[in-house]
PDB file of C-alpha atoms in Angstrom:
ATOM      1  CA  UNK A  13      45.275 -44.465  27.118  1.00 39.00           C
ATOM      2  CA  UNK A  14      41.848 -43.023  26.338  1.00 38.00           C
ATOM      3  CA  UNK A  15      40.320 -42.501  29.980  1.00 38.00           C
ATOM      4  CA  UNK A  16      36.371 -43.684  30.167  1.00 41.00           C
ATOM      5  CA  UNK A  17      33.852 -41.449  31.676  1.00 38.00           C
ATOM      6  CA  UNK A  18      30.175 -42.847  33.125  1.00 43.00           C
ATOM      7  CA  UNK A  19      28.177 -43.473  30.473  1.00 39.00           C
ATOM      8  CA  UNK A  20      24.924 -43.328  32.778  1.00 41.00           C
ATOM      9  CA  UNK A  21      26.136 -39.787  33.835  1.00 40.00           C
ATOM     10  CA  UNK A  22      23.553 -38.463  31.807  1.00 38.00           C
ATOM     11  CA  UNK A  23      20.606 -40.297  33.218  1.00 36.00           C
ATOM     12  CA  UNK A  24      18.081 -38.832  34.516  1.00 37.00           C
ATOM     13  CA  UNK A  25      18.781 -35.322  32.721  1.00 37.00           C
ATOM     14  CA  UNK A  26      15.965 -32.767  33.027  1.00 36.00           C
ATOM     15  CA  UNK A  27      13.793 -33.010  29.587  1.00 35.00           C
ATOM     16  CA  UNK A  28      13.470 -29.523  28.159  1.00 35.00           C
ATOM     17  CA  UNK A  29      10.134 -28.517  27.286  1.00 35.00           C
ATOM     18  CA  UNK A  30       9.876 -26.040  23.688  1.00 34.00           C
ATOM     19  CA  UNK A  31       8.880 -23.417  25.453  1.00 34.00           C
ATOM     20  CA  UNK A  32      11.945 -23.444  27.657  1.00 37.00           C
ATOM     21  CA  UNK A  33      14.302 -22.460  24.911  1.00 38.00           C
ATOM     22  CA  UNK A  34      15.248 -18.936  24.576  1.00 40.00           C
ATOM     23  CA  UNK A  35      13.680 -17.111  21.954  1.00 38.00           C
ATOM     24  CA  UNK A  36      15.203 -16.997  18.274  1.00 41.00           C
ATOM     25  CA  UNK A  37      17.746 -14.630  18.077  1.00 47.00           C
ATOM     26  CA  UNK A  38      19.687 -15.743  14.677  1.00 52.00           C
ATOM     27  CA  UNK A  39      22.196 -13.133  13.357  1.00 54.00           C
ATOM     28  CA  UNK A  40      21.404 -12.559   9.475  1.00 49.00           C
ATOM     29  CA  UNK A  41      23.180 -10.542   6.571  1.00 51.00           C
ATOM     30  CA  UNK A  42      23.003 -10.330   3.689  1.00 47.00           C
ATOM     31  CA  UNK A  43      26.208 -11.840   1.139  1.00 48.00           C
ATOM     32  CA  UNK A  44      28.184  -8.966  -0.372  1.00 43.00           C
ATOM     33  CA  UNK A  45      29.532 -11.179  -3.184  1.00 44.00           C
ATOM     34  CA  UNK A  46      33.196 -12.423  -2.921  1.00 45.00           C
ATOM     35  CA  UNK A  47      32.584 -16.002  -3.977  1.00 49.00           C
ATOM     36  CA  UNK A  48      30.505 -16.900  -0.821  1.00 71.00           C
ATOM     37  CA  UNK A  49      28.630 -19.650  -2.348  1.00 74.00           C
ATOM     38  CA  UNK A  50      31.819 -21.141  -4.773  1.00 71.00           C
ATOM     39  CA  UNK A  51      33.833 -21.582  -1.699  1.00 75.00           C
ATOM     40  CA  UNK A  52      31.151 -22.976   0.356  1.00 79.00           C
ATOM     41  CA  UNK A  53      31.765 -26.321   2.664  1.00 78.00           C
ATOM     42  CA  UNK A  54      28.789 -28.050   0.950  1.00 78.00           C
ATOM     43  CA  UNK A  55      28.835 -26.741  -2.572  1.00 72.00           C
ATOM     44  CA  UNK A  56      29.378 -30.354  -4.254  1.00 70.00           C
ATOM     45  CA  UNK A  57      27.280 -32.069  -1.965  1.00 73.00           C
ATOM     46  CA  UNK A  58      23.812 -29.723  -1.518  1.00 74.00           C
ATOM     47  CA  UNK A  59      21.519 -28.730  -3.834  1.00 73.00           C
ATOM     48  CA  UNK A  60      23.595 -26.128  -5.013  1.00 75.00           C
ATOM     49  CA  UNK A  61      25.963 -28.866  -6.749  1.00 71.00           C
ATOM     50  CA  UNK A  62      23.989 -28.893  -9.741  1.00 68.00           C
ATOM     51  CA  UNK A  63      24.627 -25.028 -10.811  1.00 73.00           C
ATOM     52  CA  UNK A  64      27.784 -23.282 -12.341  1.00 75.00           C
ATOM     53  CA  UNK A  65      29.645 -20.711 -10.767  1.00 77.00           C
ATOM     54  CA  UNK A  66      27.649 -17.945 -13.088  1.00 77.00           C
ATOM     55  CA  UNK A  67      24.512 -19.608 -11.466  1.00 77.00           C
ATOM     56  CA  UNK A  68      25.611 -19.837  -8.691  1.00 79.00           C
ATOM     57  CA  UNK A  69      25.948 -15.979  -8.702  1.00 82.00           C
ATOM     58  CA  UNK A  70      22.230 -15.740  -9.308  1.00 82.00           C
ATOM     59  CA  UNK A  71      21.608 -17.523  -6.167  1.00 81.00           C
ATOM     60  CA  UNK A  72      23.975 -15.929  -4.263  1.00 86.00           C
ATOM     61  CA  UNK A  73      22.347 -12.646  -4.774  1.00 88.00           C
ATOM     62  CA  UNK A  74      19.169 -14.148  -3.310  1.00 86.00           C
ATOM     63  CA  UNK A  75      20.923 -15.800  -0.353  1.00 88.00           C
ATOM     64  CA  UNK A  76      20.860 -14.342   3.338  1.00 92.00           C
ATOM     65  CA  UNK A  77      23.430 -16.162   5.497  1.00 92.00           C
ATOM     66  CA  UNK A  78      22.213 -16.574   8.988  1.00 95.00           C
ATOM     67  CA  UNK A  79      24.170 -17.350  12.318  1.00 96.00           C
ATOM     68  CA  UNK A  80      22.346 -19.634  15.131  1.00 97.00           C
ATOM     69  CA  UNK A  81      24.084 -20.093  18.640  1.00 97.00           C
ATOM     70  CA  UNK A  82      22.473 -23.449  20.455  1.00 97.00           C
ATOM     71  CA  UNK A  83      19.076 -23.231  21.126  1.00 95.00           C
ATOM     72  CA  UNK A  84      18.327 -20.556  18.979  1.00 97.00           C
ATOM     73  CA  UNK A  85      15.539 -21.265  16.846  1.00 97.00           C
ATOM     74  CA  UNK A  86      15.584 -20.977  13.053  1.00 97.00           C
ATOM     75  CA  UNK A  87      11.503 -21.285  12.566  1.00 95.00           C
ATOM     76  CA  UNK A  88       8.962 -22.492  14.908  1.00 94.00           C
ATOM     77  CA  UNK A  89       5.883 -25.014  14.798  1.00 94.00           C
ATOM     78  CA  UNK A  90       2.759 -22.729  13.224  1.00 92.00           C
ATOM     79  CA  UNK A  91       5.120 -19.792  11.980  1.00 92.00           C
ATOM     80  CA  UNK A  92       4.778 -18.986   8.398  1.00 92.00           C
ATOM     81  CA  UNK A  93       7.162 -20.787   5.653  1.00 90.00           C
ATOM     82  CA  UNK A  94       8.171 -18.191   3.771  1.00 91.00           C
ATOM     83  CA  UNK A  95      12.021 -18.925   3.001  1.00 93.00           C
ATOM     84  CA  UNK A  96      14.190 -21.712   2.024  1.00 90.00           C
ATOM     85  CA  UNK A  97      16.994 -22.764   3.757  1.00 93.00           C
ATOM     86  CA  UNK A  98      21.217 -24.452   3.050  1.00 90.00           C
ATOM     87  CA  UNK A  99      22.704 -25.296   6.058  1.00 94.00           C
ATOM     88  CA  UNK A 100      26.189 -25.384   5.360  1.00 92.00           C
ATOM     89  CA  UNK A 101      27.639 -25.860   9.499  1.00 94.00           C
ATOM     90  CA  UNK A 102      26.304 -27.164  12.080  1.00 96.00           C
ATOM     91  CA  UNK A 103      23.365 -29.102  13.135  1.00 97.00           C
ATOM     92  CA  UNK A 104      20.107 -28.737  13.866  1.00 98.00           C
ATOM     93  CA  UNK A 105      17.238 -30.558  15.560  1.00 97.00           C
ATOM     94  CA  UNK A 106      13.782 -30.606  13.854  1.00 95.00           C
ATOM     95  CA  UNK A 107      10.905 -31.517  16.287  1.00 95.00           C
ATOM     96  CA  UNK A 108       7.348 -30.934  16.504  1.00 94.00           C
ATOM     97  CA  UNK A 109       5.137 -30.283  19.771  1.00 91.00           C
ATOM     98  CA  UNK A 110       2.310 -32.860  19.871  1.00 89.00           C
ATOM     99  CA  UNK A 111      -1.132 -31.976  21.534  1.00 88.00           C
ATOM    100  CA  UNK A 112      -0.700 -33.432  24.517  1.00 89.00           C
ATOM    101  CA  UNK A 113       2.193 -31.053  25.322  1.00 86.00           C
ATOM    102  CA  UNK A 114       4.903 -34.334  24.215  1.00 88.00           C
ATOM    103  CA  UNK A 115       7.444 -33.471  22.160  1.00 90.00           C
ATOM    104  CA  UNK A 116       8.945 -35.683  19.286  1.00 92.00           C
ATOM    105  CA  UNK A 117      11.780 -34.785  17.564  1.00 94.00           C
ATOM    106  CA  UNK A 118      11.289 -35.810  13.861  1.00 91.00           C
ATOM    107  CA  UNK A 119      15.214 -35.767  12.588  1.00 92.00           C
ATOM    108  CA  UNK A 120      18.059 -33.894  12.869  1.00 95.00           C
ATOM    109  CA  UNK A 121      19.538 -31.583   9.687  1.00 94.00           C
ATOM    110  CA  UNK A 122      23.356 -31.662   9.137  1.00 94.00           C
ATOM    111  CA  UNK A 123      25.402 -29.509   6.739  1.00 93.00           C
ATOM    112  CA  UNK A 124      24.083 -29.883   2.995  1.00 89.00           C
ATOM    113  CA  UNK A 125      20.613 -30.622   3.762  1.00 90.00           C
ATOM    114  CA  UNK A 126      18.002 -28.283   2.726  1.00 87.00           C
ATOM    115  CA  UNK A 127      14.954 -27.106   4.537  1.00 89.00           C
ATOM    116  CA  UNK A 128      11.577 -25.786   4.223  1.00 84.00           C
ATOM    117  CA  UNK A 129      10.868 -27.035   0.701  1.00 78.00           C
ATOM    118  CA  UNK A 130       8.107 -28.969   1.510  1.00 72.00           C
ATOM    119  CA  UNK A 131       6.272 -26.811   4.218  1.00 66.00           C
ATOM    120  CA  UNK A 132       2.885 -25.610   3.504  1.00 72.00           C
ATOM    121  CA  UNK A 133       2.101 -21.757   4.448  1.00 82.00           C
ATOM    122  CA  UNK A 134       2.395 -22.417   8.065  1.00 87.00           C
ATOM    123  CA  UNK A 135       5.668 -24.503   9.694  1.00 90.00           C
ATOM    124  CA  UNK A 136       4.711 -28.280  10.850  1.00 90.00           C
ATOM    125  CA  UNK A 137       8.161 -28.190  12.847  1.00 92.00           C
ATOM    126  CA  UNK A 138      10.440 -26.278  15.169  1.00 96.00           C
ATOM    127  CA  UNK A 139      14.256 -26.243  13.939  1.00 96.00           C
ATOM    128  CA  UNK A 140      16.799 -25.455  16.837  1.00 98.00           C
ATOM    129  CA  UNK A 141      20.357 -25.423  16.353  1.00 98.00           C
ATOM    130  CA  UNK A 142      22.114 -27.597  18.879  1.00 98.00           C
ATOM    131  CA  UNK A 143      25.544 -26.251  18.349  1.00 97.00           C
ATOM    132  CA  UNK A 144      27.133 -23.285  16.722  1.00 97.00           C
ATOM    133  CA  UNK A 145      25.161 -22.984  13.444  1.00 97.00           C
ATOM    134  CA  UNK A 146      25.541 -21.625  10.094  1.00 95.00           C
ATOM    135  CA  UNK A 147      22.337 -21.489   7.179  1.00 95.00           C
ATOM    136  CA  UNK A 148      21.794 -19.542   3.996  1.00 92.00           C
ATOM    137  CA  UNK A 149      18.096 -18.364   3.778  1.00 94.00           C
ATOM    138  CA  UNK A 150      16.181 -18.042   0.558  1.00 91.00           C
ATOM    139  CA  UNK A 151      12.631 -16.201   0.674  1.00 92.00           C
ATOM    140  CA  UNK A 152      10.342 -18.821  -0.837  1.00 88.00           C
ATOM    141  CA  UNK A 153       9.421 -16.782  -4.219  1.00 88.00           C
ATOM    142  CA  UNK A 154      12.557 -15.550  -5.478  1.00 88.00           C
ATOM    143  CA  UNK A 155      13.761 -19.042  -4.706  1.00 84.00           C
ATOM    144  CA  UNK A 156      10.818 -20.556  -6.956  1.00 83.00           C
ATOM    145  CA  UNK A 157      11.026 -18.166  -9.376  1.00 84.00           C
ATOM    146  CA  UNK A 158      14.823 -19.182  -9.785  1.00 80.00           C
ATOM    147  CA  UNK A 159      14.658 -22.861  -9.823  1.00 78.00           C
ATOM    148  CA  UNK A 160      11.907 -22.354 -12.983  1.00 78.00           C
ATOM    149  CA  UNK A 161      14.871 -20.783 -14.851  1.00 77.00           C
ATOM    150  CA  UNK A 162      16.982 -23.616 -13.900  1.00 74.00           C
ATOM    151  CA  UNK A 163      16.021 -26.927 -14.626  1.00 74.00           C
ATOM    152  CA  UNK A 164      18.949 -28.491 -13.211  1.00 72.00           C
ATOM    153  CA  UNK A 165      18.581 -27.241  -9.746  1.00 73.00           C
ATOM    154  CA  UNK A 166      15.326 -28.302  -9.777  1.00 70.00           C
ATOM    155  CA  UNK A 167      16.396 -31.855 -10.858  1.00 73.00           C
ATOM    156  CA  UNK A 168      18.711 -31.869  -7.784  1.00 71.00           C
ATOM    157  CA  UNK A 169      15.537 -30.455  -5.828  1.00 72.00           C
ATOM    158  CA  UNK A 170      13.365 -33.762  -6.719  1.00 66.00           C
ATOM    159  CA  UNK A 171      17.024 -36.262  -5.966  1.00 74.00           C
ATOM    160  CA  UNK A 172      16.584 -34.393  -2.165  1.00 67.00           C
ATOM    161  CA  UNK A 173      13.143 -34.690  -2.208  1.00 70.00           C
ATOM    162  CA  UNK A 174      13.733 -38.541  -2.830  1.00 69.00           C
ATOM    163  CA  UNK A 175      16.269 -38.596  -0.548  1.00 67.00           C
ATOM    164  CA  UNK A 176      14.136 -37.015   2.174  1.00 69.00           C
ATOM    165  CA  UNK A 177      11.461 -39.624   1.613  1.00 69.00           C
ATOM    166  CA  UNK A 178      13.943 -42.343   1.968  1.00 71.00           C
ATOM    167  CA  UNK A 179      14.787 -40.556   5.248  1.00 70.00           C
ATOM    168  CA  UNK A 180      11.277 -40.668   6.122  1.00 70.00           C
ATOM    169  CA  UNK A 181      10.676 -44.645   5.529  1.00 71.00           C
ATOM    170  CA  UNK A 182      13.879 -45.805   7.214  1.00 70.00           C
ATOM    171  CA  UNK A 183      12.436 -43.575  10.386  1.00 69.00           C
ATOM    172  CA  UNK A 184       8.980 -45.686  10.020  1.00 71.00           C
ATOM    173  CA  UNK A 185      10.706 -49.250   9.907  1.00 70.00           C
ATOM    174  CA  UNK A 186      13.295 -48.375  12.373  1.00 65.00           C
ATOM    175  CA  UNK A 187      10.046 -46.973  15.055  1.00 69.00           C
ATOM    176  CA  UNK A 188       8.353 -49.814  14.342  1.00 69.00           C
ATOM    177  CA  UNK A 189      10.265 -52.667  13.734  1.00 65.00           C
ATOM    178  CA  UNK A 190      13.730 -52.850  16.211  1.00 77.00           C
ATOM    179  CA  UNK A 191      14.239 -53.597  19.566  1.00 90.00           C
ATOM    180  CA  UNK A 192      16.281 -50.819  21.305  1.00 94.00           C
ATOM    181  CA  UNK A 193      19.381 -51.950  21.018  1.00 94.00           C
ATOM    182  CA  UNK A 194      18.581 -52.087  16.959  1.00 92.00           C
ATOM    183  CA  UNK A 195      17.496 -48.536  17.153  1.00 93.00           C
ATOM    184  CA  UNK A 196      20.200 -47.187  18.433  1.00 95.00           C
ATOM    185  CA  UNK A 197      22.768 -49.152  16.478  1.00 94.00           C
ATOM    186  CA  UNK A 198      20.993 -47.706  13.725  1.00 90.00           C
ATOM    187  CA  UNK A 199      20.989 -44.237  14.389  1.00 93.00           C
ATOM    188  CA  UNK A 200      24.162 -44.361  14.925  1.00 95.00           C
ATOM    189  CA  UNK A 201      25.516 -46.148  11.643  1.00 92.00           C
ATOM    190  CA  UNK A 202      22.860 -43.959  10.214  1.00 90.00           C
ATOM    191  CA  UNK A 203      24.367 -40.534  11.405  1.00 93.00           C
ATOM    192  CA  UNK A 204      27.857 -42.431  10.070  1.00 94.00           C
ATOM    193  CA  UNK A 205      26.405 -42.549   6.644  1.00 90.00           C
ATOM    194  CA  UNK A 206      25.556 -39.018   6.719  1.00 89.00           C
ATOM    195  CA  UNK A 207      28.361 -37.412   7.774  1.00 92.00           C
ATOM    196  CA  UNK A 208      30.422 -39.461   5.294  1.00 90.00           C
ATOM    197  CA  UNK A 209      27.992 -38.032   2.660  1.00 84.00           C
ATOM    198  CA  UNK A 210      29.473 -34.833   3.247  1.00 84.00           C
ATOM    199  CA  UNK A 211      33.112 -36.210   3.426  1.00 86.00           C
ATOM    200  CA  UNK A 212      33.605 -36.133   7.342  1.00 87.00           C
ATOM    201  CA  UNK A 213      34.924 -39.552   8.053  1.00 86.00           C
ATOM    202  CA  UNK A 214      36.599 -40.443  11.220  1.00 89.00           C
ATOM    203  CA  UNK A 215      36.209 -43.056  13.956  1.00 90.00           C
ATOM    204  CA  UNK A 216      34.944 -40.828  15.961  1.00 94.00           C
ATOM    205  CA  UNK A 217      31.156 -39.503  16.012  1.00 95.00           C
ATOM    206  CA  UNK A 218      30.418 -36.797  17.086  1.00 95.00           C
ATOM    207  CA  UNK A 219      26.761 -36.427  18.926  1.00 97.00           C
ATOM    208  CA  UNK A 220      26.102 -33.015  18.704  1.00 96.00           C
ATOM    209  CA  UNK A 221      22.245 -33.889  20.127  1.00 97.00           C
ATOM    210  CA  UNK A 222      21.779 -35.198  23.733  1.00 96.00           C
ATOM    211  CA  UNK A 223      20.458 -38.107  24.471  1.00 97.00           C
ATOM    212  CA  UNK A 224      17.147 -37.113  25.704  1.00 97.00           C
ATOM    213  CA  UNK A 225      16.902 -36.060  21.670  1.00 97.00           C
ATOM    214  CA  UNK A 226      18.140 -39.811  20.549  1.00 96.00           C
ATOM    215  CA  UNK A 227      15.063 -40.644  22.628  1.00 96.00           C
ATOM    216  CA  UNK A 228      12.442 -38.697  21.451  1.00 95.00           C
ATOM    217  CA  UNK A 229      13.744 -39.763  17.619  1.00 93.00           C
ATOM    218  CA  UNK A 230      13.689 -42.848  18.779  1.00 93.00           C
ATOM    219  CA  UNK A 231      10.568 -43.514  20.426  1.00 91.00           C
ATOM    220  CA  UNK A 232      12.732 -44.361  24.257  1.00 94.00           C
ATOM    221  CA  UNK A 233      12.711 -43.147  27.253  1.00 96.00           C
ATOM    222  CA  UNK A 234      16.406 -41.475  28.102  1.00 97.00           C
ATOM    223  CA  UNK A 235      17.213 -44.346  30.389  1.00 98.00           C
ATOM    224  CA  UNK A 236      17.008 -47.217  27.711  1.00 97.00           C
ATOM    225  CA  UNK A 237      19.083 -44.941  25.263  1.00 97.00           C
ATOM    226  CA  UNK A 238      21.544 -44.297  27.973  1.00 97.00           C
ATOM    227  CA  UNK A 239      21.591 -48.565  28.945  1.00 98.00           C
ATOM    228  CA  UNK A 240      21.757 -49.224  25.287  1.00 97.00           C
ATOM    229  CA  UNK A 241      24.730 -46.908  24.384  1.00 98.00           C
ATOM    230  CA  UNK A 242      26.628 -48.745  27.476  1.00 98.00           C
ATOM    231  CA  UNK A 243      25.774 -51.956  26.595  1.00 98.00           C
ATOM    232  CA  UNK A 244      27.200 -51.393  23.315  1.00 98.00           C
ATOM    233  CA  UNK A 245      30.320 -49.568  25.060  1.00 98.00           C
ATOM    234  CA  UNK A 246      30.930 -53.080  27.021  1.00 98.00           C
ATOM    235  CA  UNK A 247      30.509 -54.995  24.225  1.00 97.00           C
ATOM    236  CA  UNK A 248      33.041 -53.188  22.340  1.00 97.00           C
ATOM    237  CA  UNK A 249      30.842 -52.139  19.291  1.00 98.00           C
ATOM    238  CA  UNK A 250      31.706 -48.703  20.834  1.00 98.00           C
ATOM    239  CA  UNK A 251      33.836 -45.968  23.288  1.00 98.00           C
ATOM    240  CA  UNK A 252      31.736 -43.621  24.572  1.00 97.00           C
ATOM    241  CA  UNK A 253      34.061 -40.209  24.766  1.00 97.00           C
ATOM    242  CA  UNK A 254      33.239 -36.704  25.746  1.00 95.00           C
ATOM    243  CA  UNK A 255      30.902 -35.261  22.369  1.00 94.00           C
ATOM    244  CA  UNK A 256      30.051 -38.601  20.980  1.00 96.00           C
ATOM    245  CA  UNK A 257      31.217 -42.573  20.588  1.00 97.00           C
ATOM    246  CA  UNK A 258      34.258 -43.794  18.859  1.00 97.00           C
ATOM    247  CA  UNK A 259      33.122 -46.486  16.128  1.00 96.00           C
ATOM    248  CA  UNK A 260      35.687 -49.538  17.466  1.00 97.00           C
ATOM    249  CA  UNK A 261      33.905 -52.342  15.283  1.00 96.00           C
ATOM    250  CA  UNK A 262      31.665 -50.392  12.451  1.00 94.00           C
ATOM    251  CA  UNK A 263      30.907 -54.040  10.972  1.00 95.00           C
ATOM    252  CA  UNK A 264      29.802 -55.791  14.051  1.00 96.00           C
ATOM    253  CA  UNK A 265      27.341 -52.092  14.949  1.00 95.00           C
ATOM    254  CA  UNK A 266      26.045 -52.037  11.213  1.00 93.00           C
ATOM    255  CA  UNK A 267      25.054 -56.366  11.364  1.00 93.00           C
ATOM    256  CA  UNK A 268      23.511 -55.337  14.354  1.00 92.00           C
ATOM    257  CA  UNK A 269      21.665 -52.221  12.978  1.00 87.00           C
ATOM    258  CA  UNK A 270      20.568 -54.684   9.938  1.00 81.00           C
ATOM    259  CA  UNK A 271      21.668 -51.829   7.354  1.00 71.00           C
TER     260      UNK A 271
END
C-alpha cells in the first residue's frame, strides 16, 4: 500500500530570497578525451545530436564539464555571458530578480537543454541547480567559431531556438489564460512531455523544484499551488509521494490542462 503524506505540509514554507543562496561554487574540469561526449546521457536528444563522433571530438575539446550541488549558482542576473552551456543531469531553475526585490522564476532547464545562446553581454537570469547537477560549458567564441564550420549544428541550434520560443508562448497563454487548477495541470503534463523528450518515462514525476518555485512560474501564491496539487490528489488525477506526484489518470490531467 503506498502510504499518503500531507500534501499541505509544505504550506507556508519560508520563500527564499536570491540573495539567500550560497554563493556559486561549481566544480569545473576540463574533459581529457575518452569519449566523454559519445557516451553522453543526452547525445541524441541535445544539440549535440546533429554532429558525428569526429565532430563531436572538435567539441569535446572545447567543452568544460562543470559540477553544481543545489543552490549553487551556474551564472547570475547582470554577470557577463560569456559561455555556452549542455546540461546533461540534473535540473536547474532559471529566475530573474524584478525591481521591486520579487522574484519570478522564468522556467526550469532539464537535461538536453542548452543555455546561454541567446543572452546579450550581460545575463538577464540567475540559473541555480536545484539538485545534484551536471553541465558542459562552452566559452561563447570558440563555440561560435565552431558552429560556422558546422552547418548542421547550427541547424539544430535554430530547431532549439524554435523550440525555446514555443516554450516561451505556452508560458504567456498558460499566465494569462487558466484558472489555477489549469496551470498547474499544465505544468505538470508539461514537465511529463519533457522528460519523455529525453526518454524518462514513468508514472511517477519527479518535482525536483519546490513548490514555492511552481508558484513563482506560475504566477500563485504557494498556498493555491499547494490547494491545487491536493485537490487534484482527491480527485484522483494524482498521488502526491515524497519527490513528486504519481500520474494515476494522465488523460483526465492533460483534458484538464487543455494540451
Amino acid at each position: 500500500m503506498i502510504k499518503r503524506f500531507d500534501p499541505e505540509a509544505m504550506v507556508g514554507a519560508p520563500m527564499l530570497s536570491l540573495s539567500e543562496f550560497p554563493p556559486a561554487g561549481p566544480k569545473a574540469c576540463r574533459h581529457r578525451g575518452g569519449g566523454h561526449c559519445n557516451e553522453c546521457k543526452v547525445r541524441l536528444v541535445s544539440v549535440c545530436a546533429a554532429l558525428t563522433s569526429d565532430e563531436l571530438d572538435d567539441l569535446e575539446a572545447l567543452s568544460q564539464h562543470v559540477s553544481l550541488g543545489p543552490r549553487e549558482a551556474l551564472f547570475s542576473q547582470e554577470g557577463r555571458a560569456d559561455a555556452v552551456y549542455n546540461v546533461t543531469e540534473g535540473a536547474i531553475r532559471l529566475s530573474r530578480l524584478l525591481s521591486d526585490g520579487r522574484r519570478h522564476v522564468m522556467g526550469f532547464a532539464l537535461p538536453g537543454d542548452f543555455l546561454g545562446l541567446s543572452m546579450p553581454e550581460r545575463h538577464s537570469l540567475t540559473a541555480e541547480a536545484l539538485m545534484p547537477t551536471e553541465v558542459c560549458r562552452f566559452e561563447r567564441r570558440p563555440f561560435r567559431g565552431l558552429v560556422s564550420d558546422k552547418p548542421n549544428l547550427l541547424d539544430r541550434l535554430y530547431e532549439r531556438a524554435g523550440y525555446e520560443l514555443m516554450l516561451a508562448e505556452e508560458q504567456m497563454i498558460l499566465l494569462s489564460r487558466r484558472t489555477a487548477e489549469e496551470k498547474v495541470a499544465c505544468f505538470l503534463v508539461g514537465l511529463r512531455r519533457r522528460y519523455a523528450r529525453i526518454g524518462r518515462i514513468s508514472v511517477t514525476l519527479e518535482l525536483p523544484m519546490g513548490r514555492q518555485d511552481i508558484a513563482d512560474h506560475l504566477g500563485l501564491t504557494i498556498e493555491t499551488v499547494s490547494r491545487m496539487l491536493t485537490h487534484l490528489d482527491r480527485a484522483r488525477l494524482i498521488l502526491i509521494v515524497p519527490g513528486g506526484v504519481r500520474l494515476l489518470d494522465a488523460d483526465r490531467l492533460e483534458r484538464l490542462a487543455g494540451i
